[in-house]
Amino acid sequence: MNTCSSVDLEKIPEYVEKIEAIREIIISNIVLLGQIPSPTFKEGHRAKAFLERLTDSHVDEVTADAYNNPIGIIRGTDPAKPPIFLVAHLDTFFDREMIYNFTVGPDTIEGPGLLDNSLGVAVLASMPEIFRALDLQFQSDIVLAGVVQSLGRGNLSGIRHLLKTWATPIRAAVSIEGVEIGRLNYYSDGMIRCEIECTVQGASKFAERNRPNAILILNELINQILSIGVPQRPRSRIVIGQVHAGVTHGRLAQQGIIGLEIHSDAMEMVKELFTQVRDIVSELNQEFDATLHLDIVSSLQAARLKFNHPLVKTAVAVMETLGLKPVSEASESELSIMLARGIPAVTLGITRGENKYRENARAQLAPMYKGIAQVVGVISAMDNGVCDE
Amino acid sequence: MNNQWLQKNTFHHSQFGDLARLVELKKRRGVTISLCLPTLNEEKTIAKEIVIMKSELMTRHPLIDEIVVVDSGSQDRTLEIAAQYGADVYTATDILPDLGDYKGKGENLWKALYITHGDIIVYLDADIKNVHHRFVYALVAPLLYYDHIKYCKAFYDRPIAEGDQKLRPTGGGRVTELVVRPLFSLFFPELTQLIQPLSGEYAGYREVFEQIPFPIGYGIETSMILDISEKWGLDVIAQVDLDRRIHRNQSTKALGKMAFVILQTFIKRIADRGRIELHTQLFNEMIQYALQGDDYYPEIYRFAGHERPPMIENPAYRERFNLPEPDGD
């Protein structure tokens, strides 16, 4: 089956209105699930509520795997067809000690963790009702998987476990993210995520003025990392994304930590750059009266679909039918794990938003229905065999 | 004190999570249910309440039949947003306009009796940050499960929102503990079994609400308990634990005004019932002081203590609901 016949493109725009007609169910899921705190490693309450939502939508099978990934299975009409996975990570960057108060406005929803990835989870939980509203049945089982322990030190453990222990082949998969609509991720860079912690031993008050400052040591570390020659081919980069150090304005910092990621579309280059970072850390360890400790938090292999893979071409066609302009870049997420296991997969964004990592993250409602329609279009294409060759 | 009522008529929302069963009970009883949200500048929370109730209790489970917003004159976008999300929206002044215009929650609730259609009415405050559909179905459930229960109140574990994102674990219910509970203890000890008599969420049969007067302001919750328990007995009342309700914090000064109105309402009732004898008329001004620079200035809050008579006495209401004329003397 070629990409043109794998999905009826004319039908996709009709989905948008029908999906908007059940907006209360989708928004309700965003609020009810999104207001449950779900920091990485503590997703239990949200996972339970996710399962309750699926049960309430009469999903055929609702369960949790040994890793506590909540899963719903909508049975397909052809038991011979392998399942199609729809995935969204349950964890957010915010901790439990705050109010997860969402505000629904005329055109927007606002709240902490909304865009990464409460909105994605809510769309996943709404899929049974969306399929019902669109009168869609699939040959394949549709597996709706909220995955735990995805972010940061979670190291994508939930999706790794889910795929590793899934007994049958998987036909294809879509990973859902809250933002941005128009994203079409079909490749992942190789990546090493690491943390470097600098600790200065405590000293008497008299000796304190001569003690090294952890912040200045980390500053030297950053300067040296920035001087590493990062090649353009293979496409590579080092991102220093986190710094925490010190206690108060007038005291020398005894402790500090930086978090960084090394990316490249060639895993060998990731390893080479990591070796250079490690050498810098070793050197600074000898140079300063302090301890620098390098810890690998996560590592991913580079994996990709070709740009002319039928799934990619079909996803582009679906998006363009909806007036969306696809934007592709590397994504190191659930997608990496799925592609690395040979599962044809893409990541799609649902709507437009702003303040993604702030407490007042805001999503626009109007584009959301189009974003969901594109997911349905891509699943339909998968079900019609676009990935089966 | 005998606390049999507390043992018998107190529930937890988790007892009523089977919504299909509730819908079945509703059908069996042949009743309709209205949800009424009294509002005043609630643009931050109103959409959330409407969307969740509509999705969960109208679309998924047809438990409620209408959502009605009665507004006291919001200056923000409350009405526009409520209408956009599908609620029937009314301004209190437009309902029964010939009867005058008072501002207050009790006024909105009283007028809601006229414009709602349900046999059961659920009143829900519109400022609940962690709103969940249990706030409605768990209040309705005892009315559907038990023939003798006609009125059901919520109670909570009440953390308070401080600032935008901080939680303080307790502090709710100050007026209850410092004013209402001592009064109940002195005059109606059996009513102390109500854990949170001032909670703003309750459900009841129309036949109950239409037969009691409605103070137009903060006194409404107190008066309902006093009037319903006097007219039908405490056994027709139930209370349901809805777990946590996060709402905005109120200043001590604001709570002082609330306490003033509640005292007015309470004293009027115990005087009317001959429980106390007043030898002087009560003043209708609450006086609080504010420091400006080096001087203290009085801030005066006037509250006349108006009450709306039982709605059933209103001819327009009787006509609207095809009720017979009352027997003449």
XYZ file of C-alpha atoms in Angstrom:
718
model
C 0.000 0.000 0.000
C 1.504 3.343 -0.905
C 1.395 6.423 1.220
C -1.402 8.038 -0.742
C -3.799 5.152 -0.301
C -2.902 4.350 3.305
C -5.185 7.054 4.617
C -8.197 8.898 3.240
C -6.782 12.415 3.434
C -10.098 14.032 2.607
C -11.638 12.706 5.792
C -9.007 14.126 8.130
C -10.214 17.766 8.114
C -13.737 16.511 8.923
C -12.345 15.021 12.128
C -11.453 18.441 13.511
C -15.021 19.606 14.012
C -16.127 16.291 15.469
C -13.262 16.325 17.926
C -14.056 19.891 18.964
C -17.639 18.792 19.593
C -16.404 16.707 22.549
C -14.038 19.393 23.827
C -15.470 19.189 27.358
C -14.259 15.619 27.685
C -10.763 16.529 26.497
C -10.478 19.676 28.629
C -11.917 17.841 31.592
C -9.209 15.182 31.238
C -6.546 17.875 31.011
C -7.707 19.395 34.290
C -8.482 16.197 36.175
C -5.214 14.495 35.227
C -3.044 17.600 35.016
C -3.911 18.786 38.528
C -2.570 15.564 40.019
C 1.113 16.087 40.904
C 3.321 13.687 38.985
C 7.028 14.316 39.490
C 9.394 11.706 38.090
C 9.433 8.560 40.295
C 6.180 9.691 41.963
C 3.668 9.243 39.161
C 1.502 6.761 41.071
C -1.532 8.979 41.703
C -1.668 10.210 38.130
C -1.189 6.674 36.808
C -4.146 5.495 38.914
C -6.328 8.342 37.698
C -5.286 7.628 34.108
C -6.442 4.033 34.491
C -9.716 5.222 36.025
C -10.319 7.495 33.041
C -9.737 4.594 30.652
C -12.017 2.319 32.664
C -14.679 4.996 32.664
C -14.387 5.116 28.865
C -15.025 1.356 28.683
C -11.607 0.503 27.260
C -11.467 -3.267 26.680
C -8.480 -3.997 28.860
C -7.059 -1.711 31.531
C -3.990 -2.710 33.489
C -0.542 -1.673 34.707
C 2.697 -3.491 33.926
C 5.284 -4.537 36.485
C 6.879 -1.095 36.242
C 3.541 0.611 36.995
C 3.134 1.972 33.477
C -0.666 2.312 33.136
C -1.957 0.739 29.937
C -5.286 0.500 28.142
C -5.920 -1.743 25.164
C -8.680 -1.098 22.649
C -9.161 -4.428 20.950
C -8.887 -4.439 17.158
C -10.929 -6.416 14.683
C -8.043 -8.547 13.364
C -6.145 -10.504 16.040
C -3.433 -11.282 13.481
C -2.355 -7.653 13.228
C 0.280 -6.494 15.720
C -0.699 -3.653 18.047
C -0.204 0.050 17.432
C 1.139 2.006 20.414
C 0.121 5.487 21.470
C 2.412 6.779 24.176
C 2.704 9.848 26.438
C 4.977 10.245 29.447
C 3.188 10.820 32.753
C 5.882 12.703 34.643
C 6.371 16.460 34.881
C 9.250 18.652 36.018
C 7.379 20.041 39.027
C 7.431 18.636 42.539
C 4.526 17.733 44.802
C 4.782 20.674 47.186
C 2.808 23.109 45.095
C -0.758 23.571 43.949
C -1.374 22.200 40.505
C -4.134 24.675 39.827
C -5.170 24.858 36.198
C -7.093 27.811 34.832
C -9.401 27.306 31.890
C -10.038 30.469 29.926
C -12.048 31.203 26.810
C -9.164 30.278 24.504
C -6.453 28.808 26.692
C -5.591 26.511 29.577
C -2.857 27.414 32.015
C -1.027 25.446 34.678
C 2.266 23.894 35.769
C 3.399 20.876 33.769
C 0.630 21.406 31.232
C 2.784 21.396 28.107
C 5.247 18.731 29.238
C 3.277 16.600 29.287
C -0.078 16.760 31.072
C -1.857 17.830 27.923
C -0.365 14.897 26.013
C -1.449 12.477 28.725
C -4.966 13.900 28.714
C -5.249 13.551 24.940
C -4.104 9.952 25.296
C -6.775 9.345 27.952
C -9.370 10.958 25.693
C -8.586 8.767 22.686
C -11.276 6.132 23.394
C -13.959 8.849 23.388
C -12.384 10.500 20.332
C -12.398 7.236 18.374
C -16.018 6.773 19.435
C -16.969 10.270 18.297
C -15.308 9.635 14.931
C -16.889 6.181 14.675
C -13.473 4.599 14.109
C -12.542 0.983 14.597
C -9.101 -0.423 13.925
C -7.790 -3.789 12.786
C -4.879 -3.583 15.218
C -5.182 -3.369 18.960
C -4.550 0.215 20.009
C -2.367 0.298 23.113
C -2.685 3.516 25.116
C 0.377 3.684 27.340
C 1.126 6.363 29.900
C 4.769 5.786 30.702
C 6.472 6.612 33.991
C 10.019 7.732 34.816
C 10.735 9.438 31.559
C 12.355 12.768 32.423
C 15.839 13.514 33.749
C 17.084 10.797 36.063
C 14.050 8.754 35.107
C 16.103 7.957 32.003
C 13.065 6.775 30.001
C 12.893 3.720 32.258
C 9.132 3.299 31.839
C 9.124 3.058 28.061
C 12.284 0.928 28.111
C 10.614 -1.578 30.412
C 7.315 -1.531 28.555
C 8.871 -2.323 25.187
C 11.374 -4.787 26.573
C 8.685 -6.879 28.215
C 5.981 -6.588 25.553
C 5.508 -10.109 24.312
C 4.468 -9.537 20.691
C 5.870 -7.469 17.812
C 4.675 -3.867 17.673
C 3.347 -2.590 14.380
C 4.055 1.118 14.830
C 3.877 3.852 17.439
C 3.081 7.520 18.007
C 4.501 9.475 20.908
C 2.291 12.407 21.934
C 3.701 15.672 23.292
C 1.708 18.735 24.334
C 3.633 21.137 22.100
C 4.309 22.230 19.419
C 1.768 21.355 16.807
C 3.614 20.884 13.520
C 6.553 19.001 15.002
C 7.294 15.765 13.242
C 10.102 13.899 14.961
C 11.293 10.727 13.270
C 14.927 10.589 14.339
C 16.839 10.754 17.567
C 20.391 11.789 18.173
C 22.784 9.726 20.173
C 22.923 11.338 23.583
C 24.715 11.126 26.906
C 23.154 13.087 29.770
C 25.450 13.618 32.710
C 25.850 15.574 35.914
C 29.109 16.903 37.329
C 29.108 17.616 41.025
C 31.776 19.718 42.657
C 32.295 19.409 46.417
C 34.715 21.485 48.468
C 35.624 20.013 51.839
C 34.464 21.979 54.857
C 37.027 24.108 56.692
C 37.265 26.048 59.925
C 36.000 29.618 59.839
C 39.581 30.860 60.050
C 40.573 28.857 56.963
C 37.470 29.662 54.980
C 38.899 32.678 53.153
C 41.497 30.409 51.543
C 39.046 27.730 50.569
C 38.218 27.264 46.851
C 34.758 28.260 45.667
C 32.705 25.498 44.019
C 31.040 28.036 41.733
C 34.380 29.255 40.397
C 35.553 25.695 39.838
C 32.362 24.946 37.900
C 32.891 28.174 35.983
C 36.336 26.938 34.954
C 34.815 23.581 34.049
C 32.213 25.266 31.840
C 34.876 27.407 30.140
C 36.918 24.344 29.314
C 33.883 22.415 28.020
C 33.030 25.356 25.798
C 36.502 25.227 24.312
C 35.977 21.652 23.082
C 35.859 21.577 19.298
C 32.352 20.349 18.514
C 32.076 19.321 14.849
C 29.278 20.307 12.485
C 29.632 16.925 10.778
C 28.553 14.668 12.232
C 26.041 17.172 13.583
C 26.893 17.505 17.286
C 26.391 19.797 20.229
C 26.946 20.086 23.963
C 24.112 21.641 25.958
C 24.740 22.847 29.508
C 21.188 22.982 30.798
C 21.355 23.099 34.593
C 23.425 24.787 37.283
C 22.781 24.669 41.002
C 25.374 25.995 43.448
C 25.880 27.783 46.731
C 23.698 28.661 49.692
C 23.761 32.394 50.227
C 25.253 35.608 48.857
C 28.207 36.040 51.184
C 29.430 32.476 51.704
C 31.858 30.576 49.501
C 29.938 27.813 47.768
C 30.898 24.371 49.060
C 28.844 22.474 46.560
C 27.618 22.881 43.023
C 26.320 20.776 40.207
C 25.910 21.208 36.480
C 23.806 19.081 34.182
C 24.665 18.705 30.520
C 23.830 16.663 27.472
C 26.074 15.672 24.595
C 24.192 15.080 21.342
C 25.270 13.865 17.939
C 23.754 11.945 15.079
C 26.820 9.672 15.333
C 27.088 7.793 18.598
C 30.872 7.526 18.188
C 31.114 11.310 18.292
C 28.958 11.404 21.458
C 31.405 9.017 23.089
C 34.418 10.989 21.881
C 33.018 14.261 23.228
C 32.129 12.587 26.489
C 35.715 11.341 26.806
C 36.930 14.911 26.442
C 34.528 16.120 29.136
C 35.683 13.316 31.414
C 39.334 14.276 30.837
C 38.574 17.889 31.763
C 36.892 16.729 34.962
C 39.922 14.570 35.830
C 42.287 17.442 35.213
C 40.312 19.853 37.375
C 40.134 17.230 40.097
C 43.914 17.375 40.329
C 44.196 21.110 39.910
C 41.804 22.168 42.699
C 41.432 21.178 46.313
C 37.960 19.874 45.566
C 36.212 16.745 44.381
C 34.524 16.675 40.995
C 32.334 13.686 40.314
C 30.989 12.853 36.867
C 27.812 10.785 36.748
C 26.079 9.500 33.613
C 22.331 9.932 34.119
C 21.138 8.651 30.786
C 22.401 7.511 27.430
C 20.597 6.933 24.136
C 21.643 5.439 20.833
C 21.081 7.434 17.645
C 18.186 5.986 15.676
C 16.049 7.174 12.799
C 13.522 6.548 10.114
C 14.619 7.672 6.666
C 13.052 10.928 5.543
C 11.361 9.016 2.719
C 9.998 6.275 4.992
C 6.305 5.760 4.119
C 5.315 6.693 7.680
C 7.164 9.993 7.497
C 5.725 10.777 4.076
C 2.216 9.920 5.229
C 2.559 11.983 8.390
C 3.670 14.931 6.261
C 0.663 14.430 3.974
C -1.736 14.271 6.926
C -0.280 17.432 8.428
C -0.347 19.335 5.174
C -3.973 18.316 4.643
C -4.705 20.074 7.908
C -2.759 23.154 6.854
C 0.165 22.357 9.149
C 3.760 22.877 8.097
C 5.870 19.971 9.389
C 9.071 20.852 11.230
C 11.563 18.061 11.852
C 14.399 17.906 14.301
C 15.987 15.318 16.518
C 14.052 14.235 19.604
C 15.591 12.336 22.462
C 12.573 10.887 24.176
C 10.285 7.857 24.055
C 10.870 8.052 20.305
C 14.540 7.120 20.755
C 13.662 3.901 22.534
C 10.985 2.925 20.037
C 13.192 3.584 17.007
C 16.136 1.811 18.609
C 13.952 -1.284 18.938
C 13.061 -1.117 15.244
C 9.507 0.136 15.767
C 8.414 2.658 13.114
C 7.462 5.678 15.197
C 6.998 9.424 15.163
C 6.442 12.098 17.787
C 3.635 14.587 17.184
C 2.745 17.783 19.053
C -0.842 18.689 19.884
C -1.108 22.464 20.146
C 0.706 25.772 20.479
C 1.851 27.008 23.847
C 4.192 29.176 25.832
C 6.087 29.167 29.158
C 6.617 25.431 28.757
C 8.745 24.943 31.867
C 7.139 27.595 34.058
C 4.255 27.352 36.475
C 2.097 29.407 34.144
C 2.563 27.184 31.108
C -0.224 28.070 28.696
C -1.770 26.062 25.856
C -4.041 27.365 23.141
C -7.269 25.438 22.746
C -8.147 26.174 19.112
C -5.196 24.355 17.469
C -5.604 21.357 19.768
C -8.425 19.773 17.791
C -6.333 19.865 14.627
C -3.401 18.418 16.558
C -5.539 15.506 17.699
C -6.938 14.991 14.193
C -3.405 14.570 12.839
C -2.705 11.873 15.451
C -5.866 10.038 14.441
C -4.899 10.368 10.752
C -1.452 8.891 11.363
C -2.882 6.013 13.434
C -5.373 5.271 10.666
C -2.511 5.129 8.159
C -0.587 2.778 10.441
C -3.666 0.602 10.755
C -3.995 0.536 6.981
C -0.470 -0.814 6.700
C 1.754 2.170 5.954
C 4.534 0.661 8.071
C 4.033 -2.964 7.092
C 6.366 -3.287 4.130
C -24.319 14.031 73.863
C -25.918 11.461 71.613
C -24.128 11.444 68.288
C -26.288 8.880 66.544
C -27.035 11.243 63.703
C -23.337 11.677 62.974
C -22.874 7.911 62.807
C -25.916 7.342 60.622
C -26.036 10.323 58.287
C -22.352 10.940 57.558
C -20.879 9.561 54.346
C -17.670 9.619 52.335
C -17.703 10.412 48.634
C -15.943 7.128 47.850
C -19.171 5.326 48.808
C -20.850 6.841 45.766
C -18.290 6.403 42.972
C -20.561 4.132 40.909
C -22.019 6.793 38.641
C -23.965 4.333 36.491
C -25.800 3.279 39.643
C -26.586 6.904 40.495
C -27.982 7.503 37.023
C -30.120 4.397 37.409
C -31.415 5.567 40.812
C -32.195 8.953 39.365
C -34.214 7.375 36.574
C -36.010 5.130 39.016
C -37.010 8.100 41.134
C -38.064 10.007 38.023
C -36.375 13.204 39.169
C -34.398 15.904 37.386
C -31.312 17.589 38.804
C -30.105 21.185 38.412
C -26.641 22.443 39.236
C -26.528 26.083 40.286
C -23.305 28.081 40.501
C -23.675 31.472 42.256
C -20.922 33.778 40.985
C -19.247 37.108 41.538
C -16.026 37.664 39.590
C -15.068 34.026 39.203
C -13.439 34.106 35.750
C -10.450 32.076 36.982
C -12.435 29.044 38.069
C -15.861 29.097 36.458
C -14.907 27.432 33.150
C -13.192 24.563 34.915
C -16.251 23.804 37.023
C -18.633 23.929 34.084
C -16.431 21.873 31.762
C -15.850 19.095 34.280
C -19.491 18.855 35.361
C -20.718 18.932 31.788
C -18.236 16.343 30.613
C -18.539 13.947 33.530
C -22.115 14.372 34.738
C -23.968 15.294 31.562
C -22.104 13.770 28.595
C -20.549 10.656 30.104
C -23.097 10.026 32.842
C -26.439 11.820 32.438
C -26.858 12.662 36.110
C -27.516 16.390 35.975
C -29.911 18.028 33.568
C -28.830 21.645 33.570
C -26.042 23.932 34.714
C -27.187 27.392 35.715
C -25.004 30.351 36.654
C -26.621 33.119 38.709
C -24.369 36.148 38.909
C -24.349 39.054 41.350
C -22.879 41.553 38.888
C -19.395 40.374 37.978
C -17.048 42.985 36.547
C -14.796 40.398 34.907
C -15.490 37.851 32.129
C -17.329 35.334 34.337
C -20.618 35.476 32.412
C -19.055 35.422 28.966
C -16.877 32.423 29.813
C -19.712 30.548 31.519
C -21.941 31.013 28.486
C -19.164 29.989 26.127
C -18.797 26.684 27.949
C -22.500 25.984 27.771
C -24.027 27.067 31.089
C -27.352 28.886 31.226
C -26.334 32.302 32.468
C -28.469 34.760 34.454
C -27.863 37.986 36.275
C -29.708 37.957 39.600
C -31.218 41.382 38.972
C -32.939 40.068 35.820
C -34.746 37.310 37.708
C -38.054 38.369 39.251
C -37.078 42.031 38.741
C -40.292 43.313 40.341
C -39.151 41.999 43.702
C -36.235 44.339 44.028
C -32.550 43.771 43.961
C -30.244 42.669 46.765
C -26.624 41.673 46.469
C -25.522 38.438 48.060
C -25.071 34.737 47.646
C -28.362 33.954 49.372
C -30.191 36.202 46.918
C -28.661 34.269 44.001
C -29.599 30.925 45.494
C -33.146 32.038 46.165
C -33.614 33.380 42.656
C -32.084 30.217 41.227
C -35.143 28.383 42.550
C -37.205 30.343 40.081
C -35.122 29.758 36.967
C -33.927 26.177 37.509
C -36.139 23.242 36.599
C -34.783 20.365 38.661
C -36.517 18.453 41.422
C -33.122 18.360 43.110
C -30.891 21.425 43.181
C -27.165 21.345 43.829
C -25.555 24.588 44.940
C -21.807 24.761 44.339
C -19.489 27.690 45.038
C -17.654 28.757 41.913
C -14.220 29.368 43.464
C -13.098 25.768 43.944
C -9.581 25.369 42.600
C -9.421 21.589 42.767
C -12.957 21.032 41.544
C -13.893 17.457 40.743
C -17.235 15.985 39.771
C -17.435 14.242 43.153
C -18.367 17.673 44.519
C -21.709 17.197 42.796
C -22.402 13.486 42.523
C -21.483 12.747 46.133
C -23.866 15.459 47.354
C -26.691 14.144 45.213
C -26.092 10.493 46.032
C -27.594 10.349 49.551
C -30.740 12.012 48.204
C -31.055 9.295 45.582
C -30.067 6.367 47.800
C -32.163 7.161 50.870
C -35.833 8.121 50.953
C -35.601 10.047 54.223
C -32.712 12.335 53.237
C -33.802 15.609 51.688
C -30.796 17.869 52.157
C -27.097 17.069 52.021
C -24.091 19.199 52.971
C -20.408 18.891 52.151
C -17.505 18.872 54.541
C -13.798 18.835 53.783
C -10.228 18.735 54.764
C -9.665 22.403 53.962
C -6.180 23.555 52.981
C -5.984 27.174 51.992
C -4.195 28.661 48.995
C -1.683 31.295 50.014
C -0.448 33.304 47.080
C -0.586 31.559 43.769
C 1.075 28.257 44.380
C 1.581 27.680 48.102
C -0.575 25.508 50.328
C -1.196 25.980 54.024
C -2.468 22.756 55.497
C -5.188 24.123 57.757
C -6.909 27.327 58.765
C -10.238 26.846 57.044
C -13.382 26.918 59.109
C -12.351 29.715 61.465
C -15.828 31.227 61.516
C -17.261 27.780 62.104
C -15.050 27.055 65.088
C -15.133 30.547 66.641
C -18.737 31.530 66.005
C -21.117 28.881 64.723
C -19.980 25.911 66.744
C -20.073 27.791 70.055
C -23.573 29.065 69.207
C -24.794 25.618 68.231
C -23.263 24.218 71.418
C -25.150 26.765 73.487
C -28.529 26.493 71.795
C -28.712 23.434 69.516
C -26.067 20.935 70.643
C -27.351 18.255 68.259
C -26.337 20.508 65.336
C -22.687 20.407 66.391
C -22.597 17.027 64.650
C -22.426 18.922 61.379
C -18.682 19.031 60.753
C -18.715 22.118 58.553
C -22.070 23.866 58.792
C -20.811 26.786 56.681
C -19.621 24.774 53.681
C -20.882 26.393 50.500
C -21.823 23.207 48.728
C -25.101 21.432 49.329
C -27.899 19.656 47.505
C -31.527 19.284 48.362
C -34.992 18.700 47.076
C -36.820 21.675 45.664
C -39.735 20.934 47.994
C -37.390 21.732 50.899
C -35.670 24.825 49.497
C -38.922 26.415 48.349
C -40.405 26.264 51.826
C -37.671 28.064 53.756
C -36.658 31.728 53.834
C -33.321 32.745 52.331
C -31.182 35.420 54.040
C -29.614 37.295 51.163
C -25.998 37.121 52.356
C -23.610 34.968 54.372
C -26.304 33.838 56.757
C -27.817 31.475 54.224
C -25.915 28.337 55.281
C -26.697 28.822 58.961
C -30.340 29.600 58.345
C -30.798 26.561 56.105
C -29.574 24.207 58.808
C -31.651 25.857 61.517
C -34.802 26.030 59.393
C -34.606 22.584 57.814
C -33.824 20.834 61.089
C -36.659 22.697 62.824
C -39.240 22.033 60.100
C -38.401 18.434 59.134
C -36.010 17.209 61.841
C -32.284 16.553 61.753
C -32.767 13.145 60.162
C -33.562 14.623 56.736
C -30.060 16.134 56.689
C -26.914 14.255 55.638
C -23.276 15.289 55.329
C -20.641 13.969 52.931
C -16.875 14.091 53.237
C -15.563 15.340 49.901
C -11.894 15.175 50.981
C -9.923 18.209 49.983
C -11.248 21.527 48.787
C -8.760 24.241 47.884
C -10.188 27.720 47.924
C -8.860 31.212 48.267
C -7.915 32.468 51.688
C -9.937 35.277 53.255
C -8.612 37.945 55.558
C -9.612 38.022 59.202
C -11.424 41.266 58.466
C -13.537 39.626 55.762
C -14.275 36.731 58.092
C -15.322 39.253 60.730
C -18.007 40.566 58.386
C -19.112 37.039 57.666
C -19.355 36.326 61.396
C -21.385 39.509 61.915
C -23.986 38.455 59.347
C -24.155 34.917 60.689
C -24.715 36.253 64.224
C -27.515 38.483 62.926
C -29.181 35.512 61.244
C -28.751 33.245 64.238
C -29.963 35.736 66.838
C -33.029 36.550 64.745
C -33.971 32.892 64.667
C -33.463 32.108 68.338
C -35.381 35.279 69.223
C -38.243 34.342 66.876
C -38.376 30.899 68.472
C -38.473 32.347 71.969
C -35.110 30.933 72.967
C -33.881 34.374 74.010
C -35.544 37.660 74.741
C -34.020 40.802 73.271
C -34.673 43.997 75.190
C -33.115 46.222 72.594
C -32.907 46.352 68.850
C -29.651 45.102 67.378
C -27.507 47.514 65.405
C -26.917 46.697 61.764
C -23.369 48.042 61.447
C -20.165 46.111 61.767
C -17.382 48.483 62.784
C -13.772 47.615 62.119
C -10.734 49.888 62.474
C -7.889 50.499 60.060
C -4.605 52.267 60.782
C -3.747 55.008 58.291
C -0.533 56.777 59.141
C -0.762 57.370 62.887
C -4.557 57.439 63.031
C -7.236 54.835 63.372
C -10.210 55.111 61.065
C -13.459 53.211 61.436
C -14.577 51.072 58.501
C -18.289 50.526 58.701
C -20.056 47.617 57.060
C -23.827 47.932 57.034
C -25.950 44.866 56.693
C -29.661 45.155 57.166
C -30.241 41.419 57.429
C -32.822 41.150 54.668
C -34.352 37.760 54.103
C -36.342 36.482 51.152
C -39.555 34.698 52.155
C -40.087 31.063 51.163
C -40.200 30.987 47.353
C -43.392 28.946 47.411
C -45.206 32.047 48.674
C -44.378 33.837 45.425
C -47.321 33.757 42.944
C -45.070 33.872 39.865
C -43.168 30.867 41.152
C -46.338 28.937 41.872
C -47.582 29.685 38.395
C -44.301 28.655 36.810
C -44.299 25.304 38.597
C -48.079 24.781 38.444
C -48.433 24.774 42.211
C -51.869 25.256 43.754
C -52.767 28.485 45.537
C -52.133 28.280 49.279
C -55.169 27.657 51.468
C -56.694 30.897 52.732
C -57.237 31.485 56.469
